[in-house]
């Protein structure tokens, strides 16, 4: 054993001691450099963090459930739902044994619970269509005034341009028929007998007919009035005498 009481591995070589001393010196130099920088540069003050306290409810609000889609309309009337029993009835039912409802009571409950049918909506009264406007008929144009009736003149007021030529019927001559036929003659503006009719008969149709034929072949002088020819009516007698033929 060596002096000092150390074990055989306690002695270090000169080289190992040099390494240890170098490490110690380097550690001290690094610590001194760090202290110098810490004192030379001020440390910025750190802002204290703000602590926000949020009070949370024990139960988060439940979002509303989406509305259920409408059920398809059917013609089947809704089933009547039985009304909930009253509290007193429930207490009695709890004490007494259950009693089956009679058919009459069930029908009454269903009738009471069935919805009352809504009164039918009255259809709006039909709006009366406006009556069509009555259009007054256009008045017909006034008829032109009727011409004045021809003036009636005596036979002496007119003159013949072509007098009537009488022809005695042979049968009338043989039978000895004679008489005077009075004719009403309408003489136009040109002096022509436009209308000829028997005003008074001779009593013999053959003589009356012969007088009409003779007068239709006659011509009159036009009647002048106010410088204008006018139509006139004339009563002209024609005489049939056997002794003159």
mmCIF file of C-alpha atoms in Angstrom:
data_model
loop_
_atom_site.group_PDB
_atom_site.id
_atom_site.type_symbol
_atom_site.label_atom_id
_atom_site.label_comp_id
_atom_site.label_asym_id
_atom_site.label_seq_id
_atom_site.Cartn_x
_atom_site.Cartn_y
_atom_site.Cartn_z
ATOM 1 C CA UNK A 1 0.000 0.000 0.000
ATOM 2 C CA UNK A 2 0.944 3.641 -0.663
ATOM 3 C CA UNK A 3 1.071 6.454 1.828
ATOM 4 C CA UNK A 4 -2.121 8.332 2.368
ATOM 5 C CA UNK A 5 -4.329 5.277 2.767
ATOM 6 C CA UNK A 6 -5.742 5.428 -0.855
ATOM 7 C CA UNK A 7 -6.465 2.415 -2.920
ATOM 8 C CA UNK A 8 -4.496 1.339 -5.912
ATOM 9 C CA UNK A 9 -6.890 3.177 -8.387
ATOM 10 C CA UNK A 10 -6.869 6.571 -6.565
ATOM 11 C CA UNK A 11 -3.724 7.823 -8.174
ATOM 12 C CA UNK A 12 -4.255 9.701 -11.442
ATOM 13 C CA UNK A 13 -1.706 10.114 -14.100
ATOM 14 C CA UNK A 14 -0.345 13.481 -15.061
ATOM 15 C CA UNK A 15 -2.248 13.438 -18.330
ATOM 16 C CA UNK A 16 -5.556 12.705 -16.675
ATOM 17 C CA UNK A 17 -5.054 15.495 -14.182
ATOM 18 C CA UNK A 18 -4.444 17.914 -17.047
ATOM 19 C CA UNK A 19 -7.751 16.941 -18.675
ATOM 20 C CA UNK A 20 -9.639 17.402 -15.487
ATOM 21 C CA UNK A 21 -8.113 20.823 -14.846
ATOM 22 C CA UNK A 22 -8.970 21.933 -18.402
ATOM 23 C CA UNK A 23 -12.570 20.895 -18.019
ATOM 24 C CA UNK A 24 -12.893 22.734 -14.720
ATOM 25 C CA UNK A 25 -11.401 25.913 -16.192
ATOM 26 C CA UNK A 26 -13.704 25.744 -19.221
ATOM 27 C CA UNK A 27 -16.732 25.323 -16.983
ATOM 28 C CA UNK A 28 -15.749 28.327 -14.891
ATOM 29 C CA UNK A 29 -15.131 30.441 -18.019
ATOM 30 C CA UNK A 30 -18.567 29.558 -19.457
ATOM 31 C CA UNK A 31 -20.271 30.395 -16.177
ATOM 32 C CA UNK A 32 -18.471 33.748 -15.981
ATOM 33 C CA UNK A 33 -19.443 34.620 -19.557
ATOM 34 C CA UNK A 34 -23.083 33.757 -18.935
ATOM 35 C CA UNK A 35 -23.195 35.898 -15.774
ATOM 36 C CA UNK A 36 -21.649 38.838 -17.598
ATOM 37 C CA UNK A 37 -24.293 38.703 -20.366
ATOM 38 C CA UNK A 38 -27.056 38.371 -17.851
ATOM 39 C CA UNK A 39 -25.958 41.532 -16.054
ATOM 40 C CA UNK A 40 -25.214 43.489 -19.260
ATOM 41 C CA UNK A 41 -28.586 42.856 -21.047
ATOM 42 C CA UNK A 42 -31.791 43.729 -19.119
ATOM 43 C CA UNK A 43 -34.273 40.970 -19.011
ATOM 44 C CA UNK A 44 -37.608 42.121 -20.548
ATOM 45 C CA UNK A 45 -40.495 42.007 -18.238
ATOM 46 C CA UNK A 46 -42.985 39.375 -19.160
ATOM 47 C CA UNK A 47 -46.637 40.444 -19.124
ATOM 48 C CA UNK A 48 -48.622 38.481 -16.693
ATOM 49 C CA UNK A 49 -51.128 36.351 -18.545
ATOM 50 C CA UNK A 50 -54.809 37.263 -18.160
ATOM 51 C CA UNK A 51 -56.862 34.458 -16.853
ATOM 52 C CA UNK A 52 -60.457 34.408 -18.181
ATOM 53 C CA UNK A 53 -62.906 32.460 -16.172
ATOM 54 C CA UNK A 54 -65.792 31.059 -18.211
ATOM 55 C CA UNK A 55 -68.794 29.782 -16.309
ATOM 56 C CA UNK A 56 -70.194 26.793 -18.101
ATOM 57 C CA UNK A 57 -73.638 25.405 -17.447
ATOM 58 C CA UNK A 58 -73.817 21.904 -16.270
ATOM 59 C CA UNK A 59 -75.942 20.981 -19.293
ATOM 60 C CA UNK A 60 -75.346 22.356 -22.767
ATOM 61 C CA UNK A 61 -78.528 23.614 -24.553
ATOM 62 C CA UNK A 62 -80.023 20.977 -26.721
ATOM 63 C CA UNK A 63 -80.626 22.236 -30.273
ATOM 64 C CA UNK A 64 -84.323 22.121 -31.283
ATOM 65 C CA UNK A 65 -85.289 19.038 -33.163
ATOM 66 C CA UNK A 66 -86.144 19.618 -36.837
ATOM 67 C CA UNK A 67 -89.895 19.731 -37.506
ATOM 68 C CA UNK A 68 -91.328 16.411 -38.507
ATOM 69 C CA UNK A 69 -92.621 16.255 -42.106
ATOM 70 C CA UNK A 70 -96.413 16.615 -42.352
ATOM 71 C CA UNK A 71 -98.214 13.331 -42.529
ATOM 72 C CA UNK A 72 -99.999 12.699 -45.852
ATOM 73 C CA UNK A 73 -103.658 13.607 -45.766
ATOM 74 C CA UNK A 74 -105.982 10.614 -45.840
ATOM 75 C CA UNK A 75 -109.723 10.332 -46.019
ATOM 76 C CA UNK A 76 -109.780 8.161 -42.848
ATOM 77 C CA UNK A 77 -111.164 10.256 -39.964
ATOM 78 C CA UNK A 78 -108.805 10.569 -36.978
ATOM 79 C CA UNK A 79 -109.265 7.987 -34.251
ATOM 80 C CA UNK A 80 -110.742 9.377 -31.116
ATOM 81 C CA UNK A 81 -108.349 9.416 -28.181
ATOM 82 C CA UNK A 82 -109.676 8.545 -24.815
ATOM 83 C CA UNK A 83 -109.524 11.430 -22.362
ATOM 84 C CA UNK A 84 -107.028 10.947 -19.499
ATOM 85 C CA UNK A 85 -108.724 9.882 -16.282
ATOM 86 C CA UNK A 86 -109.158 12.456 -13.531
ATOM 87 C CA UNK A 87 -106.881 12.262 -10.458
ATOM 88 C CA UNK A 88 -109.742 11.137 -8.305
ATOM 89 C CA UNK A 89 -110.537 8.369 -10.730
ATOM 90 C CA UNK A 90 -106.899 7.218 -10.682
ATOM 91 C CA UNK A 91 -106.905 7.051 -6.888
ATOM 92 C CA UNK A 92 -110.128 5.079 -6.930
ATOM 93 C CA UNK A 93 -108.731 2.807 -9.606
ATOM 94 C CA UNK A 94 -105.656 2.196 -7.469
ATOM 95 C CA UNK A 95 -107.804 1.157 -4.501
ATOM 96 C CA UNK A 96 -110.616 -0.721 -6.246
ATOM 97 C CA UNK A 97 -110.206 -3.561 -8.727
ATOM 98 C CA UNK A 98 -110.388 -2.574 -12.388
ATOM 99 C CA UNK A 99 -113.874 -2.676 -13.898
ATOM 100 C CA UNK A 100 -114.363 -3.267 -17.632
ATOM 101 C CA UNK A 101 -116.204 -0.439 -19.422
ATOM 102 C CA UNK A 102 -119.529 -1.337 -20.932
ATOM 103 C CA UNK A 103 -120.089 -0.906 -24.702
ATOM 104 C CA UNK A 104 -122.494 1.957 -24.015
ATOM 105 C CA UNK A 105 -119.884 3.873 -22.006
ATOM 106 C CA UNK A 106 -117.220 3.237 -24.678
ATOM 107 C CA UNK A 107 -119.503 4.535 -27.442
ATOM 108 C CA UNK A 108 -120.339 7.624 -25.364
ATOM 109 C CA UNK A 109 -116.636 8.329 -24.748
ATOM 110 C CA UNK A 110 -115.817 7.950 -28.431
ATOM 111 C CA UNK A 111 -118.719 10.226 -29.389
ATOM 112 C CA UNK A 112 -117.597 12.857 -26.860
ATOM 113 C CA UNK A 113 -113.983 12.730 -28.054
ATOM 114 C CA UNK A 114 -114.791 12.775 -31.778
ATOM 115 C CA UNK A 115 -114.160 16.203 -33.283
ATOM 116 C CA UNK A 116 -117.187 18.227 -34.242
ATOM 117 C CA UNK A 117 -117.320 18.553 -38.025
ATOM 118 C CA UNK A 118 -116.735 22.096 -39.136
ATOM 119 C CA UNK A 119 -119.657 23.885 -40.664
ATOM 120 C CA UNK A 120 -119.408 23.881 -44.456
ATOM 121 C CA UNK A 121 -118.104 27.122 -45.767
ATOM 122 C CA UNK A 122 -120.735 28.855 -47.777
ATOM 123 C CA UNK A 123 -119.703 29.395 -51.353
ATOM 124 C CA UNK A 124 -119.491 33.063 -52.238
ATOM 125 C CA UNK A 125 -122.538 34.277 -53.986
ATOM 126 C CA UNK A 126 -122.050 34.439 -57.693
ATOM 127 C CA UNK A 127 -121.553 37.972 -58.844
ATOM 128 C CA UNK A 128 -124.240 38.800 -61.300
ATOM 129 C CA UNK A 129 -122.804 39.633 -64.672
ATOM 130 C CA UNK A 130 -123.575 43.187 -65.703
ATOM 131 C CA UNK A 131 -126.469 43.336 -68.082
ATOM 132 C CA UNK A 132 -125.410 44.240 -71.585
ATOM 133 C CA UNK A 133 -126.049 47.807 -72.477
ATOM 134 C CA UNK A 134 -129.244 48.150 -74.469
ATOM 135 C CA UNK A 135 -128.459 49.890 -77.680
ATOM 136 C CA UNK A 136 -131.379 51.848 -78.951
ATOM 137 C CA UNK A 137 -132.183 50.846 -82.519
ATOM 138 C CA UNK A 138 -131.282 53.420 -85.072
ATOM 139 C CA UNK A 139 -134.497 55.067 -86.189
ATOM 140 C CA UNK A 140 -135.338 54.395 -89.769
ATOM 141 C CA UNK A 141 -135.042 57.402 -92.019
ATOM 142 C CA UNK A 142 -138.266 59.230 -92.415
ATOM 143 C CA UNK A 143 -140.149 58.262 -95.503
ATOM 144 C CA UNK A 144 -140.409 60.989 -98.072
ATOM 145 C CA UNK A 145 -143.737 62.769 -97.957
ATOM 146 C CA UNK A 146 -146.365 61.234 -100.156
ATOM 147 C CA UNK A 147 -147.150 63.288 -103.194
ATOM 148 C CA UNK A 148 -150.294 65.276 -102.980
ATOM 149 C CA UNK A 149 -153.377 63.665 -104.451
ATOM 150 C CA UNK A 150 -154.081 64.859 -107.984
ATOM 151 C CA UNK A 151 -156.626 67.589 -108.215
ATOM 152 C CA UNK A 152 -160.094 66.485 -109.365
ATOM 153 C CA UNK A 153 -161.284 68.481 -112.385
ATOM 154 C CA UNK A 154 -164.550 68.428 -114.357
ATOM 155 C CA UNK A 155 -164.482 67.103 -117.892
ATOM 156 C CA UNK A 156 -164.860 70.623 -119.257
ATOM 157 C CA UNK A 157 -161.524 71.637 -117.659
ATOM 158 C CA UNK A 158 -159.476 69.419 -120.018
ATOM 159 C CA UNK A 159 -159.367 69.017 -123.724
ATOM 160 C CA UNK A 160 -158.785 65.929 -125.811
ATOM 161 C CA UNK A 161 -155.913 65.793 -128.182
ATOM 162 C CA UNK A 162 -157.111 62.342 -129.282
ATOM 163 C CA UNK A 163 -160.742 61.781 -128.207
ATOM 164 C CA UNK A 164 -161.908 58.252 -127.273
ATOM 165 C CA UNK A 165 -163.491 56.305 -130.138
ATOM 166 C CA UNK A 166 -166.502 54.266 -128.983
ATOM 167 C CA UNK A 167 -167.241 50.857 -130.441
ATOM 168 C CA UNK A 168 -170.764 49.622 -129.841
ATOM 169 C CA UNK A 169 -170.731 45.962 -128.932
ATOM 170 C CA UNK A 170 -172.783 43.878 -131.412
ATOM 171 C CA UNK A 171 -174.528 41.948 -128.663
ATOM 172 C CA UNK A 172 -175.524 45.187 -126.941
ATOM 173 C CA UNK A 173 -176.826 46.545 -130.256
ATOM 174 C CA UNK A 174 -178.897 43.412 -130.867
ATOM 175 C CA UNK A 175 -180.191 43.455 -127.327
ATOM 176 C CA UNK A 176 -180.856 47.167 -127.443
ATOM 177 C CA UNK A 177 -178.523 48.027 -124.554
ATOM 178 C CA UNK A 178 -177.701 51.706 -124.083
ATOM 179 C CA UNK A 179 -176.541 54.013 -121.322
ATOM 180 C CA UNK A 180 -173.883 56.465 -120.030
ATOM 181 C CA UNK A 181 -170.621 55.222 -118.475
ATOM 182 C CA UNK A 182 -168.825 57.679 -116.159
ATOM 183 C CA UNK A 183 -165.060 57.007 -115.934
ATOM 184 C CA UNK A 184 -162.492 58.350 -113.463
ATOM 185 C CA UNK A 185 -159.299 59.028 -115.417
ATOM 186 C CA UNK A 186 -155.904 59.946 -113.936
ATOM 187 C CA UNK A 187 -154.111 62.064 -116.531
ATOM 188 C CA UNK A 188 -150.326 62.340 -116.030
ATOM 189 C CA UNK A 189 -148.019 65.271 -116.901
ATOM 190 C CA UNK A 190 -147.733 64.051 -120.516
ATOM 191 C CA UNK A 191 -151.545 63.907 -120.957
ATOM 192 C CA UNK A 192 -151.732 60.097 -120.985
ATOM 193 C CA UNK A 193 -154.551 58.274 -119.177
ATOM 194 C CA UNK A 194 -152.425 56.437 -116.629
ATOM 195 C CA UNK A 195 -155.324 54.959 -114.621
ATOM 196 C CA UNK A 196 -158.884 54.412 -115.835
ATOM 197 C CA UNK A 197 -161.724 52.987 -113.749
ATOM 198 C CA UNK A 198 -165.500 52.958 -113.797
ATOM 199 C CA UNK A 199 -166.895 55.608 -111.449
ATOM 200 C CA UNK A 200 -170.562 54.922 -112.413
ATOM 201 C CA UNK A 201 -171.741 51.966 -114.481
ATOM 202 C CA UNK A 202 -174.186 52.135 -117.385
ATOM 203 C CA UNK A 203 -175.883 49.029 -116.095
ATOM 204 C CA UNK A 204 -174.448 46.869 -118.861
ATOM 205 C CA UNK A 205 -171.021 45.273 -118.350
ATOM 206 C CA UNK A 206 -170.387 45.067 -122.122
ATOM 207 C CA UNK A 207 -170.875 48.822 -122.485
ATOM 208 C CA UNK A 208 -168.647 49.530 -119.407
ATOM 209 C CA UNK A 209 -165.864 47.393 -120.865
ATOM 210 C CA UNK A 210 -166.133 49.094 -124.271
ATOM 211 C CA UNK A 211 -165.865 52.520 -122.547
ATOM 212 C CA UNK A 212 -162.649 51.491 -120.690
ATOM 213 C CA UNK A 213 -160.994 50.291 -123.908
ATOM 214 C CA UNK A 214 -161.887 53.527 -125.755
ATOM 215 C CA UNK A 215 -160.610 55.814 -122.928
ATOM 216 C CA UNK A 216 -157.218 54.033 -122.635
ATOM 217 C CA UNK A 217 -156.510 54.915 -126.260
ATOM 218 C CA UNK A 218 -157.350 58.625 -125.809
ATOM 219 C CA UNK A 219 -154.850 61.489 -125.233
ATOM 220 C CA UNK A 220 -155.361 64.675 -123.229
ATOM 221 C CA UNK A 221 -153.758 68.074 -123.307
ATOM 222 C CA UNK A 222 -151.464 68.292 -120.210
ATOM 223 C CA UNK A 223 -152.845 70.402 -117.413
ATOM 224 C CA UNK A 224 -150.562 73.393 -116.697
ATOM 225 C CA UNK A 225 -150.529 74.955 -113.229
ATOM 226 C CA UNK A 226 -148.049 77.655 -112.133
ATOM 227 C CA UNK A 227 -146.186 77.098 -115.376
ATOM 228 C CA UNK A 228 -145.652 73.348 -114.635
ATOM 229 C CA UNK A 229 -147.584 70.342 -116.001
ATOM 230 C CA UNK A 230 -149.548 68.611 -113.246
ATOM 231 C CA UNK A 231 -151.328 65.273 -112.889
ATOM 232 C CA UNK A 232 -155.083 65.630 -112.540
ATOM 233 C CA UNK A 233 -158.112 63.380 -112.173
ATOM 234 C CA UNK A 234 -161.013 63.832 -114.570
ATOM 235 C CA UNK A 235 -164.574 62.449 -114.598
ATOM 236 C CA UNK A 236 -165.274 61.705 -118.244
ATOM 237 C CA UNK A 237 -168.779 60.522 -119.354
ATOM 238 C CA UNK A 238 -169.155 58.244 -122.419
ATOM 239 C CA UNK A 239 -172.653 57.909 -123.911
ATOM 240 C CA UNK A 240 -173.863 54.793 -125.755
ATOM 241 C CA UNK A 241 -177.045 55.532 -127.777
ATOM 242 C CA UNK A 242 -178.338 53.179 -130.474
ATOM 243 C CA UNK A 243 -179.658 55.994 -132.674
ATOM 244 C CA UNK A 244 -176.184 57.609 -132.799
ATOM 245 C CA UNK A 245 -174.437 54.502 -134.108
#
